[in-house]
């Protein structure tokens, strides 16, 4: 603590991102990146953008990227907002939409950035407990304050069916509802088609997972033009150049390479099913996952002990030291070889 810090800086409990160790031969299954590379067309577009015109400012509005995303999702460009990763898009949503008189609601076990943003932006919030099976129950979200939740949820991987998402929207027509679809491409049904019927719905997406561009930092949101305008007002009040030239070019090329995208999602899903079965065979309880990670615990072995033992063998998974999920490991679905190495290591431990 410094006496020069503002009250806000003193009060904060900053988010600690998943570690990014720089060890060779590491099996890194802790931050849900794609095990496969981005579209080669995206890499080419990034290189091209980096090789010319970098002395010039980028398009402050990312119009070409918004147009590409609007085409891709069959919405109008006025329904698209873009930012440096979905964390930044979410920051704009917290300021523009989620700060209301009634406390913001989100699941008690969820993406840990939400409470951090509440601290930063001084937003009152009420955690809504997940059910005993670690699911979101729409009945717990009757009319009240604004709502945000990931679908599938993180770190559980559990998916909320689209009719349950719509039930939450129907019960809350007067407040913004943000659905964070960071992991939706691994088997979930998107809420984007609902934006036309629900002007209070904002869906956020990222290029960091299924598009394998975590290092590029691109995220976006789709919603009614009314909600998007609110986000733009906030953005243009402190951060008027959202994305650099390589990021805009790379994201456009990625959206335009559907075969690469579909193929890498399908491979991750197939490996996830294999990993689920292999862990179950070792006695783990594995939650059904619709994401690119699995959430699992072993009845006879503490999560912290297993995570530490794996680490000794240069296999990094995520263990959460939180009430109710302290036993669980969150394991990113890597390549087949990485997942086989993990399972082999666990065989010797359980
Ligand atoms: N939402 C959820 C649920 C996440 O797990 C993540 C990744 N940590 C993000 C958003 C942010 O991803 P990014 O900023 O890389 O787009």
mmCIF file of N, CA, C and O in Angstrom, residues 110-189:
data_model
loop_
_atom_site.group_PDB
_atom_site.id
_atom_site.type_symbol
_atom_site.label_atom_id
_atom_site.label_comp_id
_atom_site.label_asym_id
_atom_site.label_seq_id
_atom_site.Cartn_x
_atom_site.Cartn_y
_atom_site.Cartn_z
ATOM 1 N N UNK A 110 -17.946 -18.574 -10.865
ATOM 2 C CA UNK A 110 -17.978 -18.102 -12.250
ATOM 3 C C UNK A 110 -16.653 -17.450 -12.598
ATOM 4 O O UNK A 110 -15.670 -17.567 -11.849
ATOM 5 N N UNK A 111 -16.617 -16.756 -13.718
ATOM 6 C CA UNK A 111 -15.381 -16.114 -14.178
ATOM 7 C C UNK A 111 -14.949 -15.071 -13.146
ATOM 8 O O UNK A 111 -15.707 -14.148 -12.821
ATOM 9 N N UNK A 112 -13.718 -15.227 -12.669
ATOM 10 C CA UNK A 112 -13.307 -14.430 -11.501
ATOM 11 C C UNK A 112 -13.038 -12.957 -11.813
ATOM 12 O O UNK A 112 -12.781 -12.169 -10.916
ATOM 13 N N UNK A 113 -13.117 -12.588 -13.092
ATOM 14 C CA UNK A 113 -12.960 -11.168 -13.402
ATOM 15 C C UNK A 113 -14.196 -10.357 -12.997
ATOM 16 O O UNK A 113 -14.099 -9.150 -12.760
ATOM 17 N N UNK A 114 -15.357 -10.988 -12.947
ATOM 18 C CA UNK A 114 -16.582 -10.210 -12.677
ATOM 19 C C UNK A 114 -16.502 -9.461 -11.341
ATOM 20 O O UNK A 114 -16.736 -8.253 -11.292
ATOM 21 N N UNK A 115 -16.155 -10.177 -10.235
ATOM 22 C CA UNK A 115 -16.048 -9.421 -8.970
ATOM 23 C C UNK A 115 -14.931 -8.379 -8.999
ATOM 24 O O UNK A 115 -15.032 -7.347 -8.329
ATOM 25 N N UNK A 116 -13.885 -8.647 -9.791
ATOM 26 C CA UNK A 116 -12.790 -7.672 -9.878
ATOM 27 C C UNK A 116 -13.291 -6.376 -10.520
ATOM 28 O O UNK A 116 -13.031 -5.267 -10.036
ATOM 29 N N UNK A 117 -14.031 -6.504 -11.604
ATOM 30 C CA UNK A 117 -14.586 -5.299 -12.248
ATOM 31 C C UNK A 117 -15.580 -4.592 -11.324
ATOM 32 O O UNK A 117 -15.661 -3.358 -11.327
ATOM 33 N N UNK A 118 -16.332 -5.375 -10.543
ATOM 34 C CA UNK A 118 -17.259 -4.733 -9.606
ATOM 35 C C UNK A 118 -16.485 -3.865 -8.621
ATOM 36 O O UNK A 118 -16.903 -2.756 -8.289
ATOM 37 N N UNK A 119 -15.316 -4.361 -8.176
ATOM 38 C CA UNK A 119 -14.485 -3.576 -7.262
ATOM 39 C C UNK A 119 -13.957 -2.328 -7.943
ATOM 40 O O UNK A 119 -14.013 -1.221 -7.402
ATOM 41 N N UNK A 120 -13.469 -2.494 -9.170
ATOM 42 C CA UNK A 120 -12.867 -1.366 -9.891
ATOM 43 C C UNK A 120 -13.896 -0.282 -10.191
ATOM 44 O O UNK A 120 -13.620 0.906 -10.053
ATOM 45 N N UNK A 121 -15.071 -0.696 -10.612
ATOM 46 C CA UNK A 121 -16.083 0.275 -11.053
ATOM 47 C C UNK A 121 -17.134 0.561 -9.973
ATOM 48 O O UNK A 121 -18.131 1.221 -10.240
ATOM 49 N N UNK A 122 -16.885 0.020 -8.784
ATOM 50 C CA UNK A 122 -17.761 0.310 -7.652
ATOM 51 C C UNK A 122 -19.216 -0.113 -7.940
ATOM 52 O O UNK A 122 -20.140 0.703 -7.885
ATOM 53 N N UNK A 123 -19.380 -1.374 -8.282
ATOM 54 C CA UNK A 123 -20.701 -1.904 -8.640
ATOM 55 C C UNK A 123 -21.155 -2.889 -7.561
ATOM 56 O O UNK A 123 -20.474 -3.893 -7.295
ATOM 57 N N UNK A 124 -22.290 -2.585 -6.947
ATOM 58 C CA UNK A 124 -22.831 -3.512 -5.941
ATOM 59 C C UNK A 124 -23.240 -4.804 -6.643
ATOM 60 O O UNK A 124 -23.756 -4.769 -7.760
ATOM 61 N N UNK A 125 -22.992 -5.951 -5.996
ATOM 62 C CA UNK A 125 -23.316 -7.221 -6.659
ATOM 63 C C UNK A 125 -23.738 -8.273 -5.651
ATOM 64 O O UNK A 125 -23.353 -8.221 -4.488
ATOM 65 N N UNK A 126 -24.540 -9.217 -6.133
ATOM 66 C CA UNK A 126 -25.052 -10.303 -5.297
ATOM 67 C C UNK A 126 -24.734 -11.620 -5.984
ATOM 68 O O UNK A 126 -25.231 -11.874 -7.087
ATOM 69 N N UNK A 127 -23.906 -12.475 -5.368
ATOM 70 C CA UNK A 127 -23.659 -13.788 -5.987
ATOM 71 C C UNK A 127 -24.886 -14.683 -5.842
ATOM 72 O O UNK A 127 -25.525 -14.685 -4.796
ATOM 73 N N UNK A 128 -25.215 -15.403 -6.903
ATOM 74 C CA UNK A 128 -26.351 -16.340 -6.864
ATOM 75 C C UNK A 128 -25.752 -17.754 -6.854
ATOM 76 O O UNK A 128 -25.085 -18.138 -7.827
ATOM 77 N N UNK A 129 -25.978 -18.521 -5.769
ATOM 78 C CA UNK A 129 -25.332 -19.842 -5.692
ATOM 79 C C UNK A 129 -25.720 -20.770 -6.847
ATOM 80 O O UNK A 129 -26.889 -20.809 -7.251
ATOM 81 N N UNK A 130 -24.737 -21.501 -7.355
ATOM 82 C CA UNK A 130 -25.038 -22.577 -8.304
ATOM 83 C C UNK A 130 -25.760 -23.686 -7.536
ATOM 84 O O UNK A 130 -25.658 -23.768 -6.310
ATOM 85 N N UNK A 131 -26.449 -24.549 -8.260
ATOM 86 C CA UNK A 131 -27.114 -25.697 -7.612
ATOM 87 C C UNK A 131 -26.048 -26.668 -7.089
ATOM 88 O O UNK A 131 -24.855 -26.504 -7.371
ATOM 89 N N UNK A 132 -26.494 -27.720 -6.391
ATOM 90 C CA UNK A 132 -25.544 -28.709 -5.866
ATOM 91 C C UNK A 132 -24.753 -29.373 -6.986
ATOM 92 O O UNK A 132 -23.616 -29.790 -6.788
ATOM 93 N N UNK A 133 -25.388 -29.479 -8.187
ATOM 94 C CA UNK A 133 -24.653 -30.078 -9.305
ATOM 95 C C UNK A 133 -23.870 -29.011 -10.086
ATOM 96 O O UNK A 133 -23.505 -29.226 -11.240
ATOM 97 N N UNK A 134 -23.648 -27.869 -9.437
ATOM 98 C CA UNK A 134 -22.855 -26.771 -10.014
ATOM 99 C C UNK A 134 -23.448 -26.251 -11.323
ATOM 100 O O UNK A 134 -22.722 -25.950 -12.273
ATOM 101 N N UNK A 135 -24.791 -26.140 -11.349
ATOM 102 C CA UNK A 135 -25.462 -25.591 -12.527
ATOM 103 C C UNK A 135 -26.145 -24.272 -12.194
ATOM 104 O O UNK A 135 -26.509 -24.019 -11.044
ATOM 105 N N UNK A 136 -26.343 -23.465 -13.237
ATOM 106 C CA UNK A 136 -27.160 -22.259 -13.092
ATOM 107 C C UNK A 136 -28.618 -22.697 -13.171
ATOM 108 O O UNK A 136 -28.991 -23.427 -14.097
ATOM 109 N N UNK A 137 -29.430 -22.274 -12.198
ATOM 110 C CA UNK A 137 -30.860 -22.575 -12.262
ATOM 111 C C UNK A 137 -31.603 -21.288 -12.627
ATOM 112 O O UNK A 137 -31.588 -20.329 -11.845
ATOM 113 N N UNK A 138 -32.256 -21.238 -13.807
ATOM 114 C CA UNK A 138 -32.933 -20.009 -14.229
ATOM 115 C C UNK A 138 -33.950 -19.513 -13.201
ATOM 116 O O UNK A 138 -34.188 -18.307 -13.093
ATOM 117 N N UNK A 139 -34.512 -20.442 -12.404
ATOM 118 C CA UNK A 139 -35.510 -20.042 -11.398
ATOM 119 C C UNK A 139 -34.900 -19.117 -10.345
ATOM 120 O O UNK A 139 -35.618 -18.378 -9.666
ATOM 121 N N UNK A 140 -33.575 -19.152 -10.205
ATOM 122 C CA UNK A 140 -32.908 -18.272 -9.226
ATOM 123 C C UNK A 140 -32.716 -16.849 -9.756
ATOM 124 O O UNK A 140 -32.157 -16.002 -9.065
ATOM 125 N N UNK A 141 -33.129 -16.619 -11.005
ATOM 126 C CA UNK A 141 -32.935 -15.298 -11.619
ATOM 127 C C UNK A 141 -34.278 -14.649 -11.974
ATOM 128 O O UNK A 141 -34.524 -14.252 -13.106
ATOM 129 N N UNK A 142 -35.154 -14.562 -10.970
ATOM 130 C CA UNK A 142 -36.417 -13.836 -11.155
ATOM 131 C C UNK A 142 -36.093 -12.352 -11.324
ATOM 132 O O UNK A 142 -34.935 -11.939 -11.159
ATOM 133 N N UNK A 143 -37.100 -11.547 -11.638
ATOM 134 C CA UNK A 143 -36.869 -10.118 -11.900
ATOM 135 C C UNK A 143 -36.044 -9.491 -10.774
ATOM 136 O O UNK A 143 -36.263 -9.751 -9.595
ATOM 137 N N UNK A 144 -35.074 -8.665 -11.141
ATOM 138 C CA UNK A 144 -34.193 -8.033 -10.158
ATOM 139 C C UNK A 144 -33.163 -7.179 -10.870
ATOM 140 O O UNK A 144 -33.461 -6.596 -11.917
ATOM 141 N N UNK A 145 -31.941 -7.128 -10.329
ATOM 142 C CA UNK A 145 -30.877 -6.313 -10.921
ATOM 143 C C UNK A 145 -30.344 -6.934 -12.200
ATOM 144 O O UNK A 145 -30.754 -8.032 -12.589
ATOM 145 N N UNK A 146 -29.413 -6.233 -12.890
ATOM 146 C CA UNK A 146 -28.818 -6.767 -14.118
ATOM 147 C C UNK A 146 -28.117 -8.108 -13.853
ATOM 148 O O UNK A 146 -27.862 -8.450 -12.689
ATOM 149 N N UNK A 147 -27.814 -8.822 -14.932
ATOM 150 C CA UNK A 147 -27.285 -10.189 -14.815
ATOM 151 C C UNK A 147 -26.119 -10.359 -15.785
ATOM 152 O O UNK A 147 -26.156 -9.846 -16.906
ATOM 153 N N UNK A 148 -25.100 -11.098 -15.331
ATOM 154 C CA UNK A 148 -24.062 -11.560 -16.266
ATOM 155 C C UNK A 148 -23.700 -12.984 -15.887
ATOM 156 O O UNK A 148 -23.610 -13.312 -14.696
ATOM 157 N N UNK A 149 -23.545 -13.838 -16.898
ATOM 158 C CA UNK A 149 -23.033 -15.195 -16.652
ATOM 159 C C UNK A 149 -22.369 -15.704 -17.926
ATOM 160 O O UNK A 149 -22.762 -15.309 -19.023
ATOM 161 N N UNK A 150 -21.359 -16.564 -17.773
ATOM 162 C CA UNK A 150 -20.779 -17.186 -18.962
ATOM 163 C C UNK A 150 -21.621 -18.398 -19.352
ATOM 164 O O UNK A 150 -22.132 -19.100 -18.490
ATOM 165 N N UNK A 151 -21.740 -18.639 -20.638
ATOM 166 C CA UNK A 151 -22.400 -19.862 -21.100
ATOM 167 C C UNK A 151 -21.603 -20.455 -22.257
ATOM 168 O O UNK A 151 -21.526 -19.835 -23.304
ATOM 169 N N UNK A 152 -20.983 -21.645 -22.036
ATOM 170 C CA UNK A 152 -20.907 -22.419 -20.807
ATOM 171 C C UNK A 152 -20.232 -21.627 -19.683
ATOM 172 O O UNK A 152 -19.439 -20.732 -19.949
ATOM 173 N N UNK A 153 -20.565 -22.028 -18.442
ATOM 174 C CA UNK A 153 -19.977 -21.336 -17.300
ATOM 175 C C UNK A 153 -18.499 -21.723 -17.174
ATOM 176 O O UNK A 153 -18.073 -22.781 -17.633
ATOM 177 N N UNK A 154 -17.728 -20.840 -16.568
ATOM 178 C CA UNK A 154 -16.330 -21.124 -16.254
ATOM 179 C C UNK A 154 -16.173 -20.937 -14.746
ATOM 180 O O UNK A 154 -16.741 -19.986 -14.203
ATOM 181 N N UNK A 155 -15.466 -21.802 -14.043
ATOM 182 C CA UNK A 155 -14.640 -22.891 -14.559
ATOM 183 C C UNK A 155 -15.349 -24.245 -14.649
ATOM 184 O O UNK A 155 -14.688 -25.251 -14.839
ATOM 185 N N UNK A 156 -16.669 -24.293 -14.532
ATOM 186 C CA UNK A 156 -17.338 -25.608 -14.483
ATOM 187 C C UNK A 156 -17.492 -26.259 -15.854
ATOM 188 O O UNK A 156 -17.560 -27.471 -15.956
ATOM 189 N N UNK A 157 -17.619 -25.448 -16.906
ATOM 190 C CA UNK A 157 -17.849 -25.988 -18.254
ATOM 191 C C UNK A 157 -19.300 -26.351 -18.514
ATOM 192 O O UNK A 157 -19.648 -26.790 -19.611
ATOM 193 N N UNK A 158 -20.164 -26.174 -17.499
ATOM 194 C CA UNK A 158 -21.556 -26.602 -17.667
ATOM 195 C C UNK A 158 -22.330 -25.623 -18.542
ATOM 196 O O UNK A 158 -22.235 -24.405 -18.398
ATOM 197 N N UNK A 159 -23.124 -26.191 -19.444
ATOM 198 C CA UNK A 159 -23.887 -25.399 -20.412
ATOM 199 C C UNK A 159 -25.310 -25.181 -19.925
ATOM 200 O O UNK A 159 -25.933 -26.084 -19.369
ATOM 201 N N UNK A 160 -25.809 -23.981 -20.171
ATOM 202 C CA UNK A 160 -27.221 -23.702 -19.928
ATOM 203 C C UNK A 160 -27.933 -23.808 -21.280
ATOM 204 O O UNK A 160 -27.518 -23.156 -22.251
ATOM 205 N N UNK A 161 -28.993 -24.622 -21.336
ATOM 206 C CA UNK A 161 -29.711 -24.802 -22.613
ATOM 207 C C UNK A 161 -30.323 -23.470 -23.038
ATOM 208 O O UNK A 161 -30.638 -22.620 -22.200
ATOM 209 N N UNK A 162 -30.500 -23.305 -24.333
ATOM 210 C CA UNK A 162 -30.920 -22.005 -24.854
ATOM 211 C C UNK A 162 -32.302 -21.598 -24.333
ATOM 212 O O UNK A 162 -32.555 -20.403 -24.092
ATOM 213 N N UNK A 163 -33.182 -22.575 -24.100
ATOM 214 C CA UNK A 163 -34.498 -22.186 -23.565
ATOM 215 C C UNK A 163 -34.385 -21.678 -22.126
ATOM 216 O O UNK A 163 -35.158 -20.813 -21.700
ATOM 217 N N UNK A 164 -33.387 -22.176 -21.389
ATOM 218 C CA UNK A 164 -33.163 -21.664 -20.025
ATOM 219 C C UNK A 164 -32.586 -20.242 -20.082
ATOM 220 O O UNK A 164 -32.941 -19.383 -19.269
ATOM 221 N N UNK A 165 -31.713 -19.971 -21.062
ATOM 222 C CA UNK A 165 -31.200 -18.605 -21.250
ATOM 223 C C UNK A 165 -32.379 -17.681 -21.557
ATOM 224 O O UNK A 165 -32.512 -16.583 -21.001
ATOM 225 N N UNK A 166 -33.248 -18.158 -22.425
ATOM 226 C CA UNK A 166 -34.395 -17.322 -22.801
ATOM 227 C C UNK A 166 -35.342 -17.117 -21.620
ATOM 228 O O UNK A 166 -35.937 -16.043 -21.476
ATOM 229 N N UNK A 167 -35.447 -18.106 -20.741
ATOM 230 C CA UNK A 167 -36.305 -17.950 -19.549
ATOM 231 C C UNK A 167 -35.757 -16.828 -18.658
ATOM 232 O O UNK A 167 -36.521 -16.018 -18.117
ATOM 233 N N UNK A 168 -34.436 -16.756 -18.521
ATOM 234 C CA UNK A 168 -33.826 -15.679 -17.714
ATOM 235 C C UNK A 168 -34.114 -14.330 -18.369
ATOM 236 O O UNK A 168 -34.475 -13.354 -17.697
ATOM 237 N N UNK A 169 -34.009 -14.274 -19.705
ATOM 238 C CA UNK A 169 -34.292 -13.017 -20.420
ATOM 239 C C UNK A 169 -35.753 -12.615 -20.254
ATOM 240 O O UNK A 169 -36.066 -11.442 -20.013
ATOM 241 N N UNK A 170 -36.629 -13.593 -20.376
ATOM 242 C CA UNK A 170 -38.064 -13.302 -20.299
ATOM 243 C C UNK A 170 -38.440 -12.779 -18.910
ATOM 244 O O UNK A 170 -39.312 -11.920 -18.776
ATOM 245 N N UNK A 171 -37.766 -13.278 -17.872
ATOM 246 C CA UNK A 171 -38.081 -12.849 -16.500
ATOM 247 C C UNK A 171 -37.469 -11.483 -16.178
ATOM 248 O O UNK A 171 -37.814 -10.877 -15.166
ATOM 249 N N UNK A 172 -36.544 -11.012 -17.035
ATOM 250 C CA UNK A 172 -35.804 -9.784 -16.723
ATOM 251 C C UNK A 172 -35.783 -8.799 -17.893
ATOM 252 O O UNK A 172 -34.713 -8.356 -18.315
ATOM 253 N N UNK A 173 -36.970 -8.430 -18.425
ATOM 254 C CA UNK A 173 -36.971 -7.596 -19.639
ATOM 255 C C UNK A 173 -36.489 -6.163 -19.393
ATOM 256 O O UNK A 173 -36.144 -5.469 -20.345
ATOM 257 N N UNK A 174 -36.420 -5.751 -18.131
ATOM 258 C CA UNK A 174 -36.130 -4.335 -17.852
ATOM 259 C C UNK A 174 -34.700 -4.057 -17.434
ATOM 260 O O UNK A 174 -34.366 -2.913 -17.102
ATOM 261 N N UNK A 175 -33.861 -5.093 -17.420
ATOM 262 C CA UNK A 175 -32.450 -4.867 -17.053
ATOM 263 C C UNK A 175 -31.547 -5.556 -18.083
ATOM 264 O O UNK A 175 -31.944 -6.547 -18.695
ATOM 265 N N UNK A 176 -30.314 -5.047 -18.260
ATOM 266 C CA UNK A 176 -29.404 -5.719 -19.189
ATOM 267 C C UNK A 176 -29.038 -7.121 -18.696
ATOM 268 O O UNK A 176 -28.850 -7.338 -17.494
ATOM 269 N N UNK A 177 -28.956 -8.046 -19.631
ATOM 270 C CA UNK A 177 -28.500 -9.405 -19.354
ATOM 271 C C UNK A 177 -27.324 -9.674 -20.302
ATOM 272 O O UNK A 177 -27.487 -9.611 -21.525
ATOM 273 N N UNK A 178 -26.142 -9.932 -19.731
ATOM 274 C CA UNK A 178 -24.956 -10.190 -20.554
ATOM 275 C C UNK A 178 -24.639 -11.678 -20.502
ATOM 276 O O UNK A 178 -24.488 -12.251 -19.417
ATOM 277 N N UNK A 179 -24.564 -12.309 -21.666
ATOM 278 C CA UNK A 179 -24.178 -13.721 -21.752
ATOM 279 C C UNK A 179 -22.772 -13.761 -22.362
ATOM 280 O O UNK A 179 -22.564 -13.339 -23.499
ATOM 281 N N UNK A 180 -21.819 -14.234 -21.569
ATOM 282 C CA UNK A 180 -20.403 -14.268 -21.958
ATOM 283 C C UNK A 180 -20.149 -15.613 -22.638
ATOM 284 O O UNK A 180 -20.012 -16.643 -21.973
ATOM 285 N N UNK A 181 -20.094 -15.585 -23.967
ATOM 286 C CA UNK A 181 -19.967 -16.835 -24.729
ATOM 287 C C UNK A 181 -18.520 -17.121 -25.150
ATOM 288 O O UNK A 181 -18.254 -17.543 -26.273
ATOM 289 N N UNK A 182 -17.588 -16.942 -24.208
ATOM 290 C CA UNK A 182 -16.172 -17.195 -24.520
ATOM 291 C C UNK A 182 -15.959 -18.627 -25.036
ATOM 292 O O UNK A 182 -15.078 -18.865 -25.864
ATOM 293 N N UNK A 183 -16.777 -19.577 -24.535
ATOM 294 C CA UNK A 183 -16.540 -20.996 -24.860
ATOM 295 C C UNK A 183 -17.689 -21.624 -25.652
ATOM 296 O O UNK A 183 -17.795 -22.845 -25.717
ATOM 297 N N UNK A 184 -18.549 -20.832 -26.252
ATOM 298 C CA UNK A 184 -19.777 -21.369 -26.853
ATOM 299 C C UNK A 184 -19.500 -22.254 -28.072
ATOM 300 O O UNK A 184 -20.327 -23.105 -28.414
ATOM 301 N N UNK A 185 -18.344 -22.068 -28.721
ATOM 302 C CA UNK A 185 -18.099 -22.785 -29.978
ATOM 303 C C UNK A 185 -17.790 -24.267 -29.790
ATOM 304 O O UNK A 185 -17.603 -24.983 -30.766
ATOM 305 N N UNK A 186 -17.711 -24.710 -28.535
ATOM 306 C CA UNK A 186 -17.371 -26.119 -28.295
ATOM 307 C C UNK A 186 -18.602 -26.949 -27.972
ATOM 308 O O UNK A 186 -18.547 -27.871 -27.165
ATOM 309 N N UNK A 187 -19.729 -26.609 -28.581
ATOM 310 C CA UNK A 187 -20.898 -27.478 -28.442
ATOM 311 C C UNK A 187 -22.143 -26.802 -27.899
ATOM 312 O O UNK A 187 -23.178 -27.447 -27.766
ATOM 313 N N UNK A 188 -22.076 -25.521 -27.579
ATOM 314 C CA UNK A 188 -23.253 -24.838 -27.046
ATOM 315 C C UNK A 188 -24.060 -24.153 -28.136
ATOM 316 O O UNK A 188 -23.592 -23.974 -29.252
ATOM 317 N N UNK A 189 -25.285 -23.799 -27.777
ATOM 318 C CA UNK A 189 -26.134 -23.056 -28.715
ATOM 319 C C UNK A 189 -26.085 -21.576 -28.334
ATOM 320 O O UNK A 189 -26.391 -21.202 -27.193
#
